Coordinates of C-alpha atoms in Angstrom, one line a residue:
X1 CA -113.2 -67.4 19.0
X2 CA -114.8 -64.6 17.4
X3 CA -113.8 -60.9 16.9
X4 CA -116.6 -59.8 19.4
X5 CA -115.7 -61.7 22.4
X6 CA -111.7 -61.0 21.8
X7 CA -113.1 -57.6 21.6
X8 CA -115.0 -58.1 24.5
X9 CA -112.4 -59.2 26.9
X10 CA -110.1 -56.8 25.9
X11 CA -112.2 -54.0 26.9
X12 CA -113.2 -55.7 30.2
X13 CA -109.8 -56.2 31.1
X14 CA -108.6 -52.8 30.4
X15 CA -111.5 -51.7 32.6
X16 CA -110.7 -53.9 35.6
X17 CA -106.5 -52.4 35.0
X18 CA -108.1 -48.9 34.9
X19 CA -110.0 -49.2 38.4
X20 CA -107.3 -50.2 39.8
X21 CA -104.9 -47.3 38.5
X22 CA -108.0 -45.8 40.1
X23 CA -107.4 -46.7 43.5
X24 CA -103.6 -46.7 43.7
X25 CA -104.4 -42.8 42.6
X26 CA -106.7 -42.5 45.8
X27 CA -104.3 -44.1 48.1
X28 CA -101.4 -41.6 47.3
X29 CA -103.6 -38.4 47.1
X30 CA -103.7 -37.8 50.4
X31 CA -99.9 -38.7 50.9
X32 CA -98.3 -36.6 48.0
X33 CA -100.7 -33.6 48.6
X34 CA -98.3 -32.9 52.1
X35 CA -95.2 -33.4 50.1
X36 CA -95.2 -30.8 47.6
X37 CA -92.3 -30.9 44.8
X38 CA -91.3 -27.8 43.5
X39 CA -90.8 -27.5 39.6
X40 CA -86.9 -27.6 39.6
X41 CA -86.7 -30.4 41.6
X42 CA -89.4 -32.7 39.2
X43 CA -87.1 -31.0 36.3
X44 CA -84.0 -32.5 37.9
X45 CA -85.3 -35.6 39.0
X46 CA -86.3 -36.5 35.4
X47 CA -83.2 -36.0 33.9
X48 CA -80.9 -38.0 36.4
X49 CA -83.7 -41.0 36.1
X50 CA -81.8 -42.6 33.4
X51 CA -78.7 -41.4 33.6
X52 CA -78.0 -41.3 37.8
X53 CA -75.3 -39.6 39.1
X54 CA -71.4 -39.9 38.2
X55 CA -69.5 -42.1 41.1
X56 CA -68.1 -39.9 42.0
X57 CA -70.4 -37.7 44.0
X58 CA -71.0 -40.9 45.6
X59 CA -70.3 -40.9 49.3
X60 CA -66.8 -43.0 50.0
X61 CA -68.4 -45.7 51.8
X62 CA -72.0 -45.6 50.0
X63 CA -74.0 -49.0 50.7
X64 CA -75.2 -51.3 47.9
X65 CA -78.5 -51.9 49.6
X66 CA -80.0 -50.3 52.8
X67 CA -83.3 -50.5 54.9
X68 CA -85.3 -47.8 56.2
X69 CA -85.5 -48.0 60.2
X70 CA -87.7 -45.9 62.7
X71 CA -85.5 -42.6 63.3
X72 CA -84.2 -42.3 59.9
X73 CA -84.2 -39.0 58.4
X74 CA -83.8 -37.9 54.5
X75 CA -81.0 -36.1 55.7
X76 CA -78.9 -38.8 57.4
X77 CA -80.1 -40.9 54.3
X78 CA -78.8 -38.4 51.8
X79 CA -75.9 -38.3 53.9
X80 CA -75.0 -42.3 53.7
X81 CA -75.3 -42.0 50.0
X82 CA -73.9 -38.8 48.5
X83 CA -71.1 -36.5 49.4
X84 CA -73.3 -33.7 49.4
X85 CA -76.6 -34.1 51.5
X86 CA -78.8 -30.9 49.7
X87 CA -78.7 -32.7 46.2
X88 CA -81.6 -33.8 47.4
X89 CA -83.7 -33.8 43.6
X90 CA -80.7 -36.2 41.9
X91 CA -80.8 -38.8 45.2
X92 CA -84.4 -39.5 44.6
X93 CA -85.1 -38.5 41.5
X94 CA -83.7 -41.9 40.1
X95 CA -86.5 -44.0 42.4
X96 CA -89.5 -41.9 40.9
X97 CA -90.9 -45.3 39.2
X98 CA -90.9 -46.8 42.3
X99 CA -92.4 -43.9 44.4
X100 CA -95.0 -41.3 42.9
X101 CA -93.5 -38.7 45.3
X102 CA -89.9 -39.3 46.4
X103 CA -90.7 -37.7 49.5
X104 CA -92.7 -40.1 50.8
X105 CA -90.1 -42.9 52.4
X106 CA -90.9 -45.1 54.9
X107 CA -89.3 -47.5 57.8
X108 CA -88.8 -50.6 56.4
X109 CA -88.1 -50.1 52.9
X110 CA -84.9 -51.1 51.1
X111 CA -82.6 -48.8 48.7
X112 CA -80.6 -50.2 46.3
X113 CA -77.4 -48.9 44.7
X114 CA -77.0 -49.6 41.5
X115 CA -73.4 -49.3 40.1
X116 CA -73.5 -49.6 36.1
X117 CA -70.3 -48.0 34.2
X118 CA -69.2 -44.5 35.9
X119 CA -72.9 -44.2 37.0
X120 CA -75.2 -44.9 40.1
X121 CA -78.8 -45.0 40.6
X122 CA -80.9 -45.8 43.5
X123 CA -83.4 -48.3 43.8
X124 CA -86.7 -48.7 46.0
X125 CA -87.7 -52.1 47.1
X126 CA -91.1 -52.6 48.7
X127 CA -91.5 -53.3 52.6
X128 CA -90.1 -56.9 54.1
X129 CA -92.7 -58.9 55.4
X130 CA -96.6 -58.7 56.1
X131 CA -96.1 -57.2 59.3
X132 CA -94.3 -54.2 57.9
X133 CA -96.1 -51.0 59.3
X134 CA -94.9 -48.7 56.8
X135 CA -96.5 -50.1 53.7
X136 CA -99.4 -52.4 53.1
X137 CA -99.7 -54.4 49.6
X138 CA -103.5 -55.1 48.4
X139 CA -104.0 -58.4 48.0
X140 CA -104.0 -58.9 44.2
X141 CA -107.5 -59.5 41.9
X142 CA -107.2 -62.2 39.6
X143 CA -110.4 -62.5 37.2
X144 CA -110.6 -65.2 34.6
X145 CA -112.1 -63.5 30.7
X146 CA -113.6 -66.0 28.4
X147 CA -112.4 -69.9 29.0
X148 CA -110.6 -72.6 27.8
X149 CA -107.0 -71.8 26.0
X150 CA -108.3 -68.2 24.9
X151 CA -108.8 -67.1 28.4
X152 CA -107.5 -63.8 29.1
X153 CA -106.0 -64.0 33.3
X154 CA -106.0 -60.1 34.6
X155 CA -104.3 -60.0 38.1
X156 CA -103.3 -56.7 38.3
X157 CA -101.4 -55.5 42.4
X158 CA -102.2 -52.5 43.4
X159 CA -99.3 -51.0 46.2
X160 CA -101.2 -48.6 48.2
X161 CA -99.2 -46.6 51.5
X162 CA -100.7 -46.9 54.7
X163 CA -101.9 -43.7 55.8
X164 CA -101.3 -44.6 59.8
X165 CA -97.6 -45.1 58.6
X166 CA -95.4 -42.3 59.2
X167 CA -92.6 -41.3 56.0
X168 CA -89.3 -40.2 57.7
X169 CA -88.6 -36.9 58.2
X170 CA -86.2 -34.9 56.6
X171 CA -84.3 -33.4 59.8
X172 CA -85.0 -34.9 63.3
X173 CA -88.5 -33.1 64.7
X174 CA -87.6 -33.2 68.0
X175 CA -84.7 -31.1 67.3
X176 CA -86.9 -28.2 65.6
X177 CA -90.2 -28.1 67.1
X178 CA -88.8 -26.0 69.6
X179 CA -87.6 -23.4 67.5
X180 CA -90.6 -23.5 65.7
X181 CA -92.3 -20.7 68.4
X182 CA -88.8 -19.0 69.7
X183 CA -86.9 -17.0 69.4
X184 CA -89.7 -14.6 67.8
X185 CA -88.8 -11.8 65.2
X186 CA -90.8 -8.7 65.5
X187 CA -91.3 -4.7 64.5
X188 CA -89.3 -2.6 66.4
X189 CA -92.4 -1.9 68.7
X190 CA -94.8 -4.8 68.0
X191 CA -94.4 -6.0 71.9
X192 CA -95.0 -2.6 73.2
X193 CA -98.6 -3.4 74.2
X194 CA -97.8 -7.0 75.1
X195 CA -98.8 -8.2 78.9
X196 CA -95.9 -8.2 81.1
X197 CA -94.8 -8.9 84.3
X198 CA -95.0 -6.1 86.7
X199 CA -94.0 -8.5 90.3
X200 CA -93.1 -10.9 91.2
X201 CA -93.2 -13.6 93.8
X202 CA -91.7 -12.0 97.5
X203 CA -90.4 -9.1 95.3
X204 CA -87.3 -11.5 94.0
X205 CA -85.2 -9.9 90.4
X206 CA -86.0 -13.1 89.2
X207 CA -88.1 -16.2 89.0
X208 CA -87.9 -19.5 87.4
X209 CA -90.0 -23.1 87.3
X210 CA -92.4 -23.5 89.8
X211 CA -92.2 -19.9 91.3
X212 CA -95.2 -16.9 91.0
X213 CA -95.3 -13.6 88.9
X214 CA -97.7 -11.2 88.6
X215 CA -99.0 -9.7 84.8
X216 CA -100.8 -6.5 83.6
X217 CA -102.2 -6.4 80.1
X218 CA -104.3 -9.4 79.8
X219 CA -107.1 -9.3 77.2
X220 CA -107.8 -12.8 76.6
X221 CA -109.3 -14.3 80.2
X222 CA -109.5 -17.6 78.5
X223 CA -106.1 -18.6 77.7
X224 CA -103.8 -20.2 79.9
X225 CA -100.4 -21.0 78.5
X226 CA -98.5 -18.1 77.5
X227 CA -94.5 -18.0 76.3
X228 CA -92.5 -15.4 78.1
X229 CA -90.1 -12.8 76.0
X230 CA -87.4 -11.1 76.9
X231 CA -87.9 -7.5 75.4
X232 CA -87.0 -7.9 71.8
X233 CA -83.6 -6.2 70.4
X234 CA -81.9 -5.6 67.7
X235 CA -80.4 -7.7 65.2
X236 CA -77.6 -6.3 62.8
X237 CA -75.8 -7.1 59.5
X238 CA -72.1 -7.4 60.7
X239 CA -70.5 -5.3 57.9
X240 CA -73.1 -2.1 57.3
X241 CA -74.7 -2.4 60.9
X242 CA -78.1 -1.8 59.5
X243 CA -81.1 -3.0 61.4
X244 CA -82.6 -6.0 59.9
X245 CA -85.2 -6.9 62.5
X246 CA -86.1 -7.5 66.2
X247 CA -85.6 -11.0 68.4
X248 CA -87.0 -11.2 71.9
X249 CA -85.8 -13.8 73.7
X250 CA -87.3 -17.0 74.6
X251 CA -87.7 -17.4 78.6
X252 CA -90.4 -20.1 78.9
X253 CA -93.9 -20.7 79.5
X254 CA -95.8 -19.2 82.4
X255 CA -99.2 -20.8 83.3
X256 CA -102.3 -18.1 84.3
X257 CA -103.6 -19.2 87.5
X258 CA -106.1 -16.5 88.7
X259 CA -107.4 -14.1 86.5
X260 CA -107.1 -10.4 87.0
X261 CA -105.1 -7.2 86.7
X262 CA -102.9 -8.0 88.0
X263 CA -103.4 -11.6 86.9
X264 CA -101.5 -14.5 88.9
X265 CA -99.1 -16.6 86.7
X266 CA -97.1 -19.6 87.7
X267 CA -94.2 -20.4 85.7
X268 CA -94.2 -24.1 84.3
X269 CA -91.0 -24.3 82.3
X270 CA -88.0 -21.6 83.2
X271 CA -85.2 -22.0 80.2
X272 CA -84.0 -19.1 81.7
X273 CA -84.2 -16.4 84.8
X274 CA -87.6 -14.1 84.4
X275 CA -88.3 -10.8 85.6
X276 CA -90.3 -7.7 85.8
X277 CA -90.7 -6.0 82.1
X278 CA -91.1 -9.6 80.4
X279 CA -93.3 -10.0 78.1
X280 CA -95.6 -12.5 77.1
X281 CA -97.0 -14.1 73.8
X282 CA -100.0 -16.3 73.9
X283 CA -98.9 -19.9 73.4
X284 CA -99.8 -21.5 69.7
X285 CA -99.5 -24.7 68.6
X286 CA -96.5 -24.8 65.9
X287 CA -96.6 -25.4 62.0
X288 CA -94.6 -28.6 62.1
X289 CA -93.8 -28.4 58.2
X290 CA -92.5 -31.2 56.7
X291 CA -88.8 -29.5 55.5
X292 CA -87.5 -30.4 52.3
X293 CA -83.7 -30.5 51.9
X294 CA -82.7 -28.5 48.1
X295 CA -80.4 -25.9 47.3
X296 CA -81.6 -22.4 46.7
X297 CA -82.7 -21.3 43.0
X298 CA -80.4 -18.2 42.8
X299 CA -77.0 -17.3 44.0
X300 CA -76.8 -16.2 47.6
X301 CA -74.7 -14.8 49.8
X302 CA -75.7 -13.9 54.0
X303 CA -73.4 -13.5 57.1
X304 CA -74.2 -15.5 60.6
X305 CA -76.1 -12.7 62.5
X306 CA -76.7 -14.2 66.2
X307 CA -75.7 -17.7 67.5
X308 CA -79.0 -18.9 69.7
X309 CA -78.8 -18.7 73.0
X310 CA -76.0 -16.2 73.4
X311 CA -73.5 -18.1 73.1
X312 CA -70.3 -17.4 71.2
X313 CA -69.8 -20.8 68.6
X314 CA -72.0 -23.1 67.3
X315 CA -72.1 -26.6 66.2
X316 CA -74.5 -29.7 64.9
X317 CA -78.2 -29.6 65.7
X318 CA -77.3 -25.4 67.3
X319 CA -79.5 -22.6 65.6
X320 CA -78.5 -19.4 64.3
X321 CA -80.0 -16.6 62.6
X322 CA -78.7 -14.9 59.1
X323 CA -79.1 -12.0 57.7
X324 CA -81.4 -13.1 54.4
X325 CA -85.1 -13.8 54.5
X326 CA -87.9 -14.1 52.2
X327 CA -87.0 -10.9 50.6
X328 CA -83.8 -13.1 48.9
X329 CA -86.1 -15.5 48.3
X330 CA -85.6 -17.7 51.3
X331 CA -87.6 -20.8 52.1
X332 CA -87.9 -23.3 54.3
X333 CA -85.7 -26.7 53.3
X334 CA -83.1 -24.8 51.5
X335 CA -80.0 -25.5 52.7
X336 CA -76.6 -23.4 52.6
X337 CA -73.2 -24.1 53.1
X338 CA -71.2 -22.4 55.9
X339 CA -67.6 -20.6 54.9
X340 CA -65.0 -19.7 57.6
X341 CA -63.8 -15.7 56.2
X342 CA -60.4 -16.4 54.9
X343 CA -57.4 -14.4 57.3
X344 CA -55.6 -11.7 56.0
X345 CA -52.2 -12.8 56.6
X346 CA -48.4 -10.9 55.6
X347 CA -46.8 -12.6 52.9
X348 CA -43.1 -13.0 53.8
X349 CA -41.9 -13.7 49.9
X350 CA -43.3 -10.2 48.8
X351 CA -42.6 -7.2 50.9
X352 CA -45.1 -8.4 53.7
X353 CA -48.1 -7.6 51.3
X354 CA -51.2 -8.6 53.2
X355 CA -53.7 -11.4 51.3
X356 CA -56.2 -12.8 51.9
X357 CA -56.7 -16.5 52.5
X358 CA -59.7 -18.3 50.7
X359 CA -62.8 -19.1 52.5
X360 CA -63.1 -22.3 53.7
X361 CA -66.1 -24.5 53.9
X362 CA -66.6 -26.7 56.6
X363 CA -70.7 -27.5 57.0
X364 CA -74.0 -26.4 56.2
X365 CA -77.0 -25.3 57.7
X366 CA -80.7 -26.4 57.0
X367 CA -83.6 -23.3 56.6
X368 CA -86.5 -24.0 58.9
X369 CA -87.4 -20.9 59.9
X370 CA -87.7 -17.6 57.6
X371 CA -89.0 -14.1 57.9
X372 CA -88.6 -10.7 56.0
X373 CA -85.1 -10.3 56.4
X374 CA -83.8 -12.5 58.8
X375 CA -84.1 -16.6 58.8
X376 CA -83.1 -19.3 61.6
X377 CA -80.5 -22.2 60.5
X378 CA -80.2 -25.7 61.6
X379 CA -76.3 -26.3 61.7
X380 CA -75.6 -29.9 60.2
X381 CA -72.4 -31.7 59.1
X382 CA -69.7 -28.5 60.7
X383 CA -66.0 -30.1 61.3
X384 CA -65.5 -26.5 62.9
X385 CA -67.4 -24.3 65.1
X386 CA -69.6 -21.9 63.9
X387 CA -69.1 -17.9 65.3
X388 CA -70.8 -14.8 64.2
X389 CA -69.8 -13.1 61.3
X390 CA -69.7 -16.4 58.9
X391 CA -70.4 -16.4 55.5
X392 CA -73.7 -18.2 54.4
X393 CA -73.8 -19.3 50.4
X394 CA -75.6 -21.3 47.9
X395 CA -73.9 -24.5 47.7

């Protein structure tokens, strides 16, 4: 065979491989664009690709091999794996050649553990079965270049995600999306000019689902659903009792029935007693981020502010507010680990000299919702409740 056709089907077939790096790109676009990885976590996810993570961060009773099901979530995952959930950047980081973006996993594929030496990496296996809805495989181009015994075969497979397929979240949705819209943090005075109940039905102190109230102070004639506050108040750092910002209350969602002044509201979902001088906030469809789980950048350190819902203790899948926000560089997905203040106890071998105990750990609690100042925490993983007053820290 001559130069020019070896040259020939060398070019074509590096072609036909470069269209289809072409549309593997396309497929994951869209996908990876909703996943965004920070810097530190692509920096840490390079390094552990070859060398893993020593056994023993490994969790006591880690799998060899596991498959993805419906209801999963990159927490609970993490969880089965590691001792510590957050290290979110060295559990995936060591699949990167098997996933663009490791934070795109889906039901129905496998994870492998691989155990070599005194270090573990883990493994992504495709989706079993044609019928898989979480991944589709192309079916795979096989073009014949030139003929006879100098015929170059190209069948390059190209693994594209199905965009109708849903990845797993990273903390159950159903548990957040509520919180997404309440409790609201405002200015000391931001509600001031909010509508507000002024009656209600047969002059009753309160009213809940199903019952009537009556509302001053609507602008907006068009809109329907509105949430109903409890006049907001303050929230406070435990030690210096500064002000860090304002919560009002979530009540429910009253329903406008008959325009006016007063307008005619019937409430559709009471999750607690309303009455005249609530306040109400138009109802918006929430951001339902996708949350990443990763340990803060910096050192931090916060106290528990409020427990939700009034409530003295806290534990798995409760929210609770802190007192650090954006301004200490808060963001959603970071999660913190939750100390119980040591006691201050008399020591009997030395003259009764008071000393303090050391802070104990005993869970964490997952960012989802951050503002100046304050943020809201998803408590995961506690083996203790959680009571105002805690200590909040980088992990």
């Amino acid at each position: 065979m001559s130069l020019n056709v070896r040259t020939y089907q060398c070019s074509r077939a590096v072609f036909v491989l470069g269209a289809c790096l072409l549309i593997a790109t396309a497929f994951s676009a869209q996908a990876q664009s909703r996943y965004p990885i920070t810097p530190e976590q692509r920096s840490t996810a390079e390094k552990v690709a070859s060398a893993g993570v020593p056994l023993s961060e490994l969790a006591p009773n880690a799998p060899d091999s596991y498959t993805i099901v419906k209801g999963d979530t990159l927490w609970g995952i993490s969880s089965l794996f590691l001792k510590s959930p957050w290290r979110w950047p060295e559990l995936w980081g060591m699949n990167k050649n098997e996933i663009k973006n490791p934070h795109l996993i889906y039901p129905g594929q496998v994870l492998y553990l691989e155990r070599i030496g005194d270090r573990a990496r883990l493994r992504m296996g495709a989706a079993p079965g044609p019928s898989s809805e979480a991944v589709k495989l192309t079916p795979c181009m096989s073009q014949a270049v030139g003929s006879g015994d100098d015929a170059i075969k190209v069948k390059p497979c190209v693994r594209g995600e199905s965009l109708a397929a849903k990845p797993i979240p990273p903390i159950p949705n159903n548990v957040i999306e509520p919180f997404l819209s309440q409790p609201l943090i405002v200015e000391a005075h931001a509600l001031d000019t909010a509508p507000r109940v002024m009656a209600t039905q047969e002059g009753r102190v309160y009213v809940g689902t199903g019952d009537t109230a009556y509302v001053r102070g609507i602008q907006d004639q068009d809109a329907t659903d509105y949430y109903v506050y409890r006049p907001a108040k303050p929230l406070k750092h435990p030690d210096t009792q500064k002000i860090l910002a304002y919560e009002a209350a979530y009540l429910g969602i009253a329903r406008q029935v008959q325009p006016g002044d007063p307008a005619t509201f019937k409430i559709v979902n009471g999750k607690e007693e309303i009455g005249v001088g609530d306040q109400l906030v138009k109802v918006e469809r929430p951001n339902l981020t996708d949350f990443i789980p990763h340990a803060p950048d910096e050192d931090l350190t916060a106290r528990v502010l409020s427990i939700y819902g009034g409530v003295a203790q806290a534990g798995t899948y409760e929210v609770v507010a802190i007192s650090a926000g954006r301004e200490q560089g808060l963001e959603i997905g970071h999660v913190l680990a939750l100390y119980r203040t040591g006691e201050k106890v008399k020591d009997h071998t030395d003259r009764d000299r008071l000393v303090k105990l050391p802070n104990e750990q005993y869970g964490y609690l997952f960012i989802f919702r951050t503002f100046e100042k304050v943020a809201y925490g998803l408590v995961m993983n506690v083996h203790l409740p959680v009571v105002v007053g805690d200590t909040v820290q980088k992990p």
